[in-house]
Amino acid sequence: MASSMTPDLSTLEPILERYGPQGRTRLIPALLEAQKIYGHLPETVVEAIGQALRVPLAEIYGVMEFYTMLYQEPTGRTMVRVCTSPPCAQKGGRAALQAICEHLGVAPGETTADGAYTVEEVPCLGLCDHAPAALVGETPVAQVDPGDPACWIEAPQETPLGLVGGSHRWLTARCGVIEPTDVEAYQSHGGFAGLRRALLEMEPAQVVEEVTASGLVGRGGAAFPTGLKWKFTAAAQAAARYVVCNGDESEPGTFKDRVLMEGDPLAVLEGMTIAGYAIGADKGYIYIRGEYPRAQRIIAQAIEQAREAGFLGRGILGTDFNFEVEVRSGVGAYICGEETALFESIEGKRGYPRLKPPYPTTHGLFGKPTSINNVETLCAATWILAHGAQAYRQAGTEDSPGAKMFCLSGDVAHPGVYEVPFGTRLGDLIEMAGGVAGELQAVLLGGAAGAFAGRDQLDVPLSFEGLKDAGLPLGSGVVMVFNQERDLRRTLLSLAEFFAHESCGKCFPCQLGTRRQLEIVEKVAAGEVAEVELEALRDVQYTMTNASICGLGMTAGSAIGSALERWPDIFRNGR
Amino acid sequence: MAETIELTIDGKKVSVQPGTTILQAAQQVGVEIPTLCYFEHITANGLCRLCVVETAGVRGLQAACVAQASPGAVVHTRSPAVDRARRTILEMLASTVDLSETPQVQALMADYGARPERFNGAQPRRPPLIDDNPVYIRDYGKCVLCWRCVQVCADDAQYAYAIDFGGRGFQTRIATAFDKPLTETTCVFCGQCVGVCPTGALKAKREYLLEQGVSPEEVFGLTRLQGKGKRSRRGPRPEVS
Ligand SMILES: Cc1cc2nc3c(=O)[nH]c(=O)nc-3n(C[C@H](O)[C@H](O)[C@H](O)COP(=O)(O)O)c2cc1C
Ligand code: SF4
Ligand code: SF4
Ligand code: FES
Ligand code: FES
């Protein structure tokens, strides 16, 4: 284990032989496998990987330094990651972190002397419905008890999928109902009907038309029309095209994609396959955040099952359409949810967003036309192909057709994923989750990159147009509830910390601005901010919003800025 | 021959070839836009955003060094929005980096009325100076992260790949593999990085020593590259056992 010992490279050989010929795109998978063997990434191991994959050492080091889940120093045999993002913090996440550290005699980031555990404080693990949550090794653990830390690290109990509700259980119909990777069960519950219809009854262009007619827009946050994205990708001249499914889901407060990947993985794969057929791609990648080992495992199993049953691979459903899906793991970087940073990561690089244009539809993964879609978007496409665009438009509003999955967390009686038609009142959605636990203070919509709504906004309809009129974002569907007991300044500090931690550092406005924002919000939290500093904060947020390269910087000041506008007094004296 | 593009920059009509950046178009009509990371023969990455401009009807601000001129665009290179962003970037930069050897940024700060002291108690980046080879010193307290050195060392010129990045976000830094001395890397001491560095973060050792008051004779002795550690191999270094 000790870093002074020369690692035995022979265990690594088979991995290098397998990955070597594919070159740089295998860098992160190779580093992850090496890390499994050696517990961290010793220099000699990294050199061997560089030789085999032909990647310069300085660039590998750059990659290792970028991602938080790649370790240069030995770590414990079990990683204990405790979430302290707002919904978990509300329910005792910090106390749980402190308890586990005291129990093990380490500080966050440290490893126990016997090499058994490393404890880390981490942002949202996508388990907000199970707050306070932790990831122990590869096991997601719910409601960790600060009073009994030994229990949940020594015998971690795997969390169940979580609560799924709502009036329109379209995409979530099978979640928690069938054995997730059972192809038979999937089919008897309507699975693969969409793929059958697409492949056997429709031309690719008709599939694109059907999705366009449904009015489906992307669920990853940017709300781009999915049909149009597919059309542009299909139209781009190229020898190869790719489908990418974005399962990075690292926006604090978001866990709907996890529920879909773990609860109905075959629907995700079906959506990718339909997309592949529509745009003329025979290869898809699904990029799943590193903190979702269970989703990765379930998706990998589902791929095997689907391939065995002939729903992936060559000649799908007896047609001449071929499609393969490969799973890629994230390695601890929120920015890799941004589509072009995600491509860079698959290509084996630091997760730096690219300049746009050109857009992914013409220059995406490996420089080829790529349609990148969110997990929920692809599941919606699966549903639309099975039931038709008209059926989809039966729910929702004229301008926001269909249903949407919302992630309710924080001070609601029953946190979970709720699938409801667009246009549902915010207050009704909260009621569906059992109502506010306590007296309502604020709702954070859209996640860390979102904005705060106040008590006076419960009548806002959750549709694109309704939210726009109210000056609120839909984002990825986060509805984080805060009761009157909560110190919002603590929440603002947590958001500021998150962005400072996650900025990639490429462009100056965000690289510097997320840091300056944090420093000022630290003063706010300490109750000692000067008026000129609030002015400076507004300038920083303005500059990040308007001059940054990518969406991270553009939204890094959004939630805090919305609070500053709505509740200036909180910034001055905490109330 | 593709059709030319007509646009307006600060009220002046310009016609340019497709693919021309707003920065280049502005130069054609004598409109000056400030730049920092941009350098003509190096891949432009649009990092510093000091070159931002405002285009009527377009959301946000565009980095002129990478944004292409579009037909009919009405571009403003000085407006309250542009000035607010530029001033704030300058202030954030000056409260982070030692700009004492970057006179063009100091001039901009005066121009835009930048007051970095607004960020009272801001954390600066001041890593210790690295003096690990006879050819040049690295004083990253002065580094603005323009990426030029990394790019000339890699695909933009030398293909030596001796330096890349460490950390991320505010903690980003220019680093060798495992932060080793340059003499233990693939650096070929071509000096191109020193040549393109706009801030004095990379400096010829001779110049540095003379500034420190070392006599010219001594400087000569201290800056001879003795072959050791000099590698001319391209790409990853071979396994040395
Ligand atoms: C910082 C950042 C993080 C993002 N994270 C995600 C993510 O985790 N999942 C996702 O689907 N989209 C994410 N996006 C949006 C993607 O860039 C992209 O718009 C989306 O994957 C497109 O899919 P859609 O059209 O189906 O929404 C993120 C964007 C930014 C700027
Ligand atoms: S906005 Fe932030 S995350 Fe996006 S490129 Fe700039 S520094 Fe990176
Ligand atoms: S060392 Fe100089 S050239 Fe390199 S990134 Fe820093 S400022 Fe730019
Ligand atoms: S898992 Fe803790 S906030 Fe999401
Ligand atoms: S000069 Fe244009 S972004 Fe730096």
Short mmCIF file of N, CA and C in Angstrom, two decimals, chain A residues 41-139:
data_model
loop_
_atom_site.label_atom_id
_atom_site.label_comp_id
_atom_site.label_asym_id
_atom_site.label_seq_id
_atom_site.Cartn_x
_atom_site.Cartn_y
_atom_site.Cartn_z
N LEU A 41 -2.94 6.10 -7.71
CA LEU A 41 -2.23 6.09 -8.98
C LEU A 41 -0.75 6.43 -8.79
N PRO A 42 0.06 5.40 -8.51
CA PRO A 42 1.50 5.65 -8.34
C PRO A 42 2.12 6.05 -9.69
N GLU A 43 3.22 6.79 -9.57
CA GLU A 43 3.86 7.34 -10.76
C GLU A 43 4.24 6.29 -11.80
N THR A 44 4.80 5.19 -11.35
CA THR A 44 5.25 4.18 -12.32
C THR A 44 4.07 3.60 -13.09
N VAL A 45 2.96 3.46 -12.39
CA VAL A 45 1.75 2.94 -13.04
C VAL A 45 1.25 3.93 -14.09
N VAL A 46 1.28 5.20 -13.71
CA VAL A 46 0.82 6.24 -14.63
C VAL A 46 1.74 6.29 -15.86
N GLU A 47 3.04 6.13 -15.63
CA GLU A 47 3.97 6.13 -16.76
C GLU A 47 3.68 4.99 -17.71
N ALA A 48 3.39 3.82 -17.15
CA ALA A 48 3.10 2.65 -17.98
C ALA A 48 1.82 2.89 -18.80
N ILE A 49 0.84 3.50 -18.17
CA ILE A 49 -0.41 3.80 -18.88
C ILE A 49 -0.14 4.79 -20.01
N GLY A 50 0.68 5.79 -19.71
CA GLY A 50 1.02 6.79 -20.73
C GLY A 50 1.70 6.16 -21.93
N GLN A 51 2.61 5.23 -21.65
CA GLN A 51 3.32 4.53 -22.74
C GLN A 51 2.34 3.75 -23.60
N ALA A 52 1.49 3.00 -22.93
CA ALA A 52 0.58 2.10 -23.65
C ALA A 52 -0.45 2.87 -24.47
N LEU A 53 -0.95 3.95 -23.89
CA LEU A 53 -2.01 4.69 -24.59
C LEU A 53 -1.46 5.84 -25.42
N ARG A 54 -0.15 6.03 -25.33
CA ARG A 54 0.53 7.11 -26.02
C ARG A 54 -0.02 8.49 -25.65
N VAL A 55 -0.03 8.74 -24.36
CA VAL A 55 -0.46 10.05 -23.88
C VAL A 55 0.71 10.65 -23.08
N PRO A 56 1.08 11.91 -23.40
CA PRO A 56 2.18 12.54 -22.65
C PRO A 56 1.88 12.59 -21.16
N LEU A 57 2.94 12.37 -20.38
CA LEU A 57 2.79 12.28 -18.93
C LEU A 57 2.21 13.56 -18.32
N ALA A 58 2.64 14.71 -18.83
CA ALA A 58 2.15 15.98 -18.26
C ALA A 58 0.63 16.08 -18.44
N GLU A 59 0.14 15.56 -19.55
CA GLU A 59 -1.31 15.63 -19.80
C GLU A 59 -2.07 14.63 -18.93
N ILE A 60 -1.48 13.48 -18.66
CA ILE A 60 -2.14 12.55 -17.74
C ILE A 60 -2.20 13.16 -16.35
N TYR A 61 -1.10 13.77 -15.97
CA TYR A 61 -1.08 14.42 -14.65
C TYR A 61 -2.16 15.50 -14.60
N GLY A 62 -2.27 16.23 -15.70
CA GLY A 62 -3.32 17.25 -15.78
C GLY A 62 -4.70 16.66 -15.58
N VAL A 63 -4.93 15.49 -16.15
CA VAL A 63 -6.21 14.80 -15.99
C VAL A 63 -6.40 14.36 -14.53
N MET A 64 -5.34 13.79 -13.95
CA MET A 64 -5.43 13.32 -12.56
C MET A 64 -5.72 14.47 -11.61
N GLU A 65 -5.17 15.63 -11.93
CA GLU A 65 -5.36 16.80 -11.06
C GLU A 65 -6.75 17.40 -11.21
N PHE A 66 -7.40 17.14 -12.33
CA PHE A 66 -8.70 17.76 -12.61
C PHE A 66 -9.83 17.06 -11.89
N TYR A 67 -9.78 15.74 -11.86
CA TYR A 67 -10.92 14.97 -11.38
C TYR A 67 -10.74 14.56 -9.93
N THR A 68 -11.78 14.80 -9.13
CA THR A 68 -11.61 14.55 -7.69
C THR A 68 -11.60 13.07 -7.34
N MET A 69 -12.04 12.19 -8.25
CA MET A 69 -12.08 10.77 -7.90
C MET A 69 -10.84 10.01 -8.38
N LEU A 70 -9.82 10.74 -8.82
CA LEU A 70 -8.53 10.12 -9.15
C LEU A 70 -7.55 10.53 -8.06
N TYR A 71 -6.90 9.55 -7.48
CA TYR A 71 -6.11 9.80 -6.28
C TYR A 71 -4.62 9.56 -6.49
N GLN A 72 -3.82 10.56 -6.07
CA GLN A 72 -2.37 10.41 -6.20
C GLN A 72 -1.75 9.78 -4.97
N GLU A 73 -2.47 9.85 -3.87
CA GLU A 73 -1.97 9.27 -2.61
C GLU A 73 -2.82 8.06 -2.26
N PRO A 74 -2.23 7.11 -1.53
CA PRO A 74 -3.01 5.94 -1.13
C PRO A 74 -4.28 6.34 -0.39
N THR A 75 -5.36 5.67 -0.70
CA THR A 75 -6.62 5.93 0.01
C THR A 75 -6.99 4.68 0.80
N GLY A 76 -7.99 4.82 1.63
CA GLY A 76 -8.46 3.68 2.39
C GLY A 76 -9.11 2.65 1.48
N ARG A 77 -9.22 1.42 1.98
CA ARG A 77 -9.86 0.38 1.16
C ARG A 77 -11.32 0.72 0.90
N THR A 78 -11.95 1.40 1.82
CA THR A 78 -13.32 1.85 1.61
C THR A 78 -13.37 3.38 1.67
N MET A 79 -13.93 3.97 0.63
CA MET A 79 -14.12 5.41 0.62
C MET A 79 -15.48 5.71 1.26
N VAL A 80 -15.49 6.61 2.22
CA VAL A 80 -16.75 7.02 2.83
C VAL A 80 -17.01 8.46 2.42
N ARG A 81 -18.02 8.64 1.56
CA ARG A 81 -18.31 9.99 1.06
C ARG A 81 -19.62 10.46 1.68
N VAL A 82 -19.53 11.54 2.44
CA VAL A 82 -20.72 12.03 3.13
C VAL A 82 -21.15 13.35 2.49
N CYS A 83 -22.43 13.42 2.13
CA CYS A 83 -22.96 14.61 1.45
C CYS A 83 -23.29 15.70 2.46
N THR A 84 -22.86 16.94 2.14
CA THR A 84 -23.23 18.07 2.99
C THR A 84 -23.92 19.17 2.19
N SER A 85 -24.46 18.84 1.01
CA SER A 85 -25.23 19.84 0.26
C SER A 85 -26.52 20.13 1.01
N PRO A 86 -27.20 21.24 0.67
CA PRO A 86 -28.31 21.70 1.52
C PRO A 86 -29.33 20.64 1.97
N PRO A 87 -29.94 19.85 1.09
CA PRO A 87 -30.96 18.93 1.60
C PRO A 87 -30.42 17.94 2.62
N CYS A 88 -29.18 17.50 2.43
CA CYS A 88 -28.58 16.59 3.41
C CYS A 88 -28.16 17.35 4.66
N ALA A 89 -27.60 18.55 4.45
CA ALA A 89 -27.18 19.35 5.60
C ALA A 89 -28.37 19.63 6.52
N GLN A 90 -29.54 19.90 5.92
CA GLN A 90 -30.75 20.15 6.72
C GLN A 90 -31.07 19.00 7.64
N LYS A 91 -30.80 17.79 7.16
CA LYS A 91 -31.21 16.61 7.92
C LYS A 91 -30.06 16.00 8.73
N GLY A 92 -28.98 16.75 8.86
CA GLY A 92 -27.92 16.27 9.74
C GLY A 92 -26.68 15.72 9.04
N GLY A 93 -26.50 16.07 7.77
CA GLY A 93 -25.34 15.59 7.01
C GLY A 93 -24.02 16.00 7.65
N ARG A 94 -23.97 17.25 8.11
CA ARG A 94 -22.72 17.71 8.72
C ARG A 94 -22.43 16.97 10.02
N ALA A 95 -23.49 16.75 10.78
CA ALA A 95 -23.31 16.02 12.04
C ALA A 95 -22.83 14.60 11.75
N ALA A 96 -23.38 14.00 10.68
CA ALA A 96 -22.97 12.64 10.32
C ALA A 96 -21.50 12.61 9.92
N LEU A 97 -21.09 13.64 9.17
CA LEU A 97 -19.69 13.72 8.75
C LEU A 97 -18.79 13.83 9.98
N GLN A 98 -19.20 14.71 10.88
CA GLN A 98 -18.40 14.92 12.08
C GLN A 98 -18.33 13.64 12.92
N ALA A 99 -19.46 12.96 13.01
CA ALA A 99 -19.52 11.74 13.82
C ALA A 99 -18.60 10.66 13.25
N ILE A 100 -18.64 10.52 11.93
CA ILE A 100 -17.82 9.46 11.32
C ILE A 100 -16.34 9.80 11.47
N CYS A 101 -16.01 11.08 11.35
CA CYS A 101 -14.62 11.50 11.50
C CYS A 101 -14.14 11.25 12.93
N GLU A 102 -14.99 11.58 13.90
CA GLU A 102 -14.61 11.36 15.29
C GLU A 102 -14.46 9.87 15.57
N HIS A 103 -15.40 9.12 15.05
CA HIS A 103 -15.37 7.68 15.25
C HIS A 103 -14.08 7.06 14.70
N LEU A 104 -13.64 7.54 13.54
CA LEU A 104 -12.46 6.97 12.91
C LEU A 104 -11.17 7.70 13.28
N GLY A 105 -11.32 8.84 13.94
CA GLY A 105 -10.13 9.60 14.32
C GLY A 105 -9.42 10.24 13.14
N VAL A 106 -10.18 10.72 12.18
CA VAL A 106 -9.58 11.41 11.03
C VAL A 106 -10.34 12.70 10.76
N ALA A 107 -9.74 13.56 9.94
CA ALA A 107 -10.43 14.75 9.46
C ALA A 107 -10.91 14.45 8.05
N PRO A 108 -11.91 15.19 7.55
CA PRO A 108 -12.35 14.94 6.17
C PRO A 108 -11.16 15.01 5.21
N GLY A 109 -11.09 14.06 4.29
CA GLY A 109 -9.98 14.01 3.35
C GLY A 109 -8.86 13.09 3.82
N GLU A 110 -8.95 12.62 5.06
CA GLU A 110 -7.87 11.78 5.59
C GLU A 110 -8.22 10.29 5.59
N THR A 111 -7.16 9.50 5.71
CA THR A 111 -7.29 8.05 5.71
C THR A 111 -6.92 7.52 7.09
N THR A 112 -7.64 6.52 7.55
CA THR A 112 -7.31 5.96 8.86
C THR A 112 -5.94 5.28 8.82
N ALA A 113 -5.30 5.21 9.97
CA ALA A 113 -3.93 4.68 10.04
C ALA A 113 -3.85 3.24 9.52
N ASP A 114 -4.91 2.47 9.73
CA ASP A 114 -4.88 1.08 9.27
C ASP A 114 -5.23 0.94 7.78
N GLY A 115 -5.44 2.08 7.12
CA GLY A 115 -5.73 2.03 5.68
C GLY A 115 -7.10 1.47 5.36
N ALA A 116 -8.00 1.44 6.33
CA ALA A 116 -9.32 0.87 6.07
C ALA A 116 -10.26 1.88 5.41
N TYR A 117 -10.26 3.11 5.91
CA TYR A 117 -11.23 4.09 5.42
C TYR A 117 -10.59 5.43 5.06
N THR A 118 -11.13 6.05 4.04
CA THR A 118 -10.88 7.46 3.79
C THR A 118 -12.23 8.14 3.86
N VAL A 119 -12.31 9.25 4.58
CA VAL A 119 -13.57 9.98 4.69
C VAL A 119 -13.49 11.24 3.85
N GLU A 120 -14.53 11.49 3.08
CA GLU A 120 -14.58 12.72 2.27
C GLU A 120 -15.90 13.43 2.48
N GLU A 121 -15.83 14.76 2.50
CA GLU A 121 -17.04 15.56 2.46
C GLU A 121 -17.30 15.86 1.00
N VAL A 122 -18.48 15.54 0.51
CA VAL A 122 -18.75 15.72 -0.92
C VAL A 122 -20.04 16.49 -1.14
N PRO A 123 -20.13 17.14 -2.32
CA PRO A 123 -21.42 17.76 -2.66
C PRO A 123 -22.41 16.68 -3.09
N CYS A 124 -23.63 17.06 -3.28
CA CYS A 124 -24.78 16.20 -3.58
C CYS A 124 -24.44 14.89 -4.29
N LEU A 125 -24.89 13.80 -3.72
CA LEU A 125 -24.66 12.46 -4.28
C LEU A 125 -25.85 11.98 -5.10
N GLY A 126 -26.82 12.85 -5.31
CA GLY A 126 -28.01 12.42 -6.06
C GLY A 126 -28.88 11.46 -5.26
N LEU A 127 -28.77 11.57 -3.95
CA LEU A 127 -29.57 10.71 -3.06
C LEU A 127 -30.37 11.60 -2.11
N CYS A 128 -30.74 12.78 -2.60
CA CYS A 128 -31.36 13.78 -1.73
C CYS A 128 -32.67 13.30 -1.13
N ASP A 129 -33.33 12.35 -1.82
CA ASP A 129 -34.58 11.80 -1.27
C ASP A 129 -34.28 10.91 -0.07
N HIS A 130 -33.01 10.60 0.16
CA HIS A 130 -32.64 9.75 1.28
C HIS A 130 -31.80 10.51 2.31
N ALA A 131 -31.91 11.82 2.29
CA ALA A 131 -31.05 12.65 3.14
C ALA A 131 -31.19 12.32 4.63
N PRO A 132 -30.08 12.39 5.36
CA PRO A 132 -28.72 12.64 4.90
C PRO A 132 -28.11 11.36 4.32
N ALA A 133 -27.45 11.51 3.21
CA ALA A 133 -26.98 10.35 2.47
C ALA A 133 -25.47 10.24 2.44
N ALA A 134 -25.01 9.03 2.19
CA ALA A 134 -23.57 8.79 2.05
C ALA A 134 -23.36 7.70 1.03
N LEU A 135 -22.15 7.66 0.50
CA LEU A 135 -21.76 6.58 -0.39
C LEU A 135 -20.61 5.87 0.30
N VAL A 136 -20.84 4.63 0.69
CA VAL A 136 -19.82 3.88 1.41
C VAL A 136 -19.28 2.82 0.47
N GLY A 137 -18.03 3.01 0.02
CA GLY A 137 -17.53 2.15 -1.05
C GLY A 137 -18.43 2.38 -2.25
N GLU A 138 -19.07 1.32 -2.73
CA GLU A 138 -19.97 1.47 -3.86
C GLU A 138 -21.42 1.38 -3.44
N THR A 139 -21.65 1.46 -2.14
CA THR A 139 -23.02 1.30 -1.64
C THR A 139 -23.65 2.64 -1.26
#
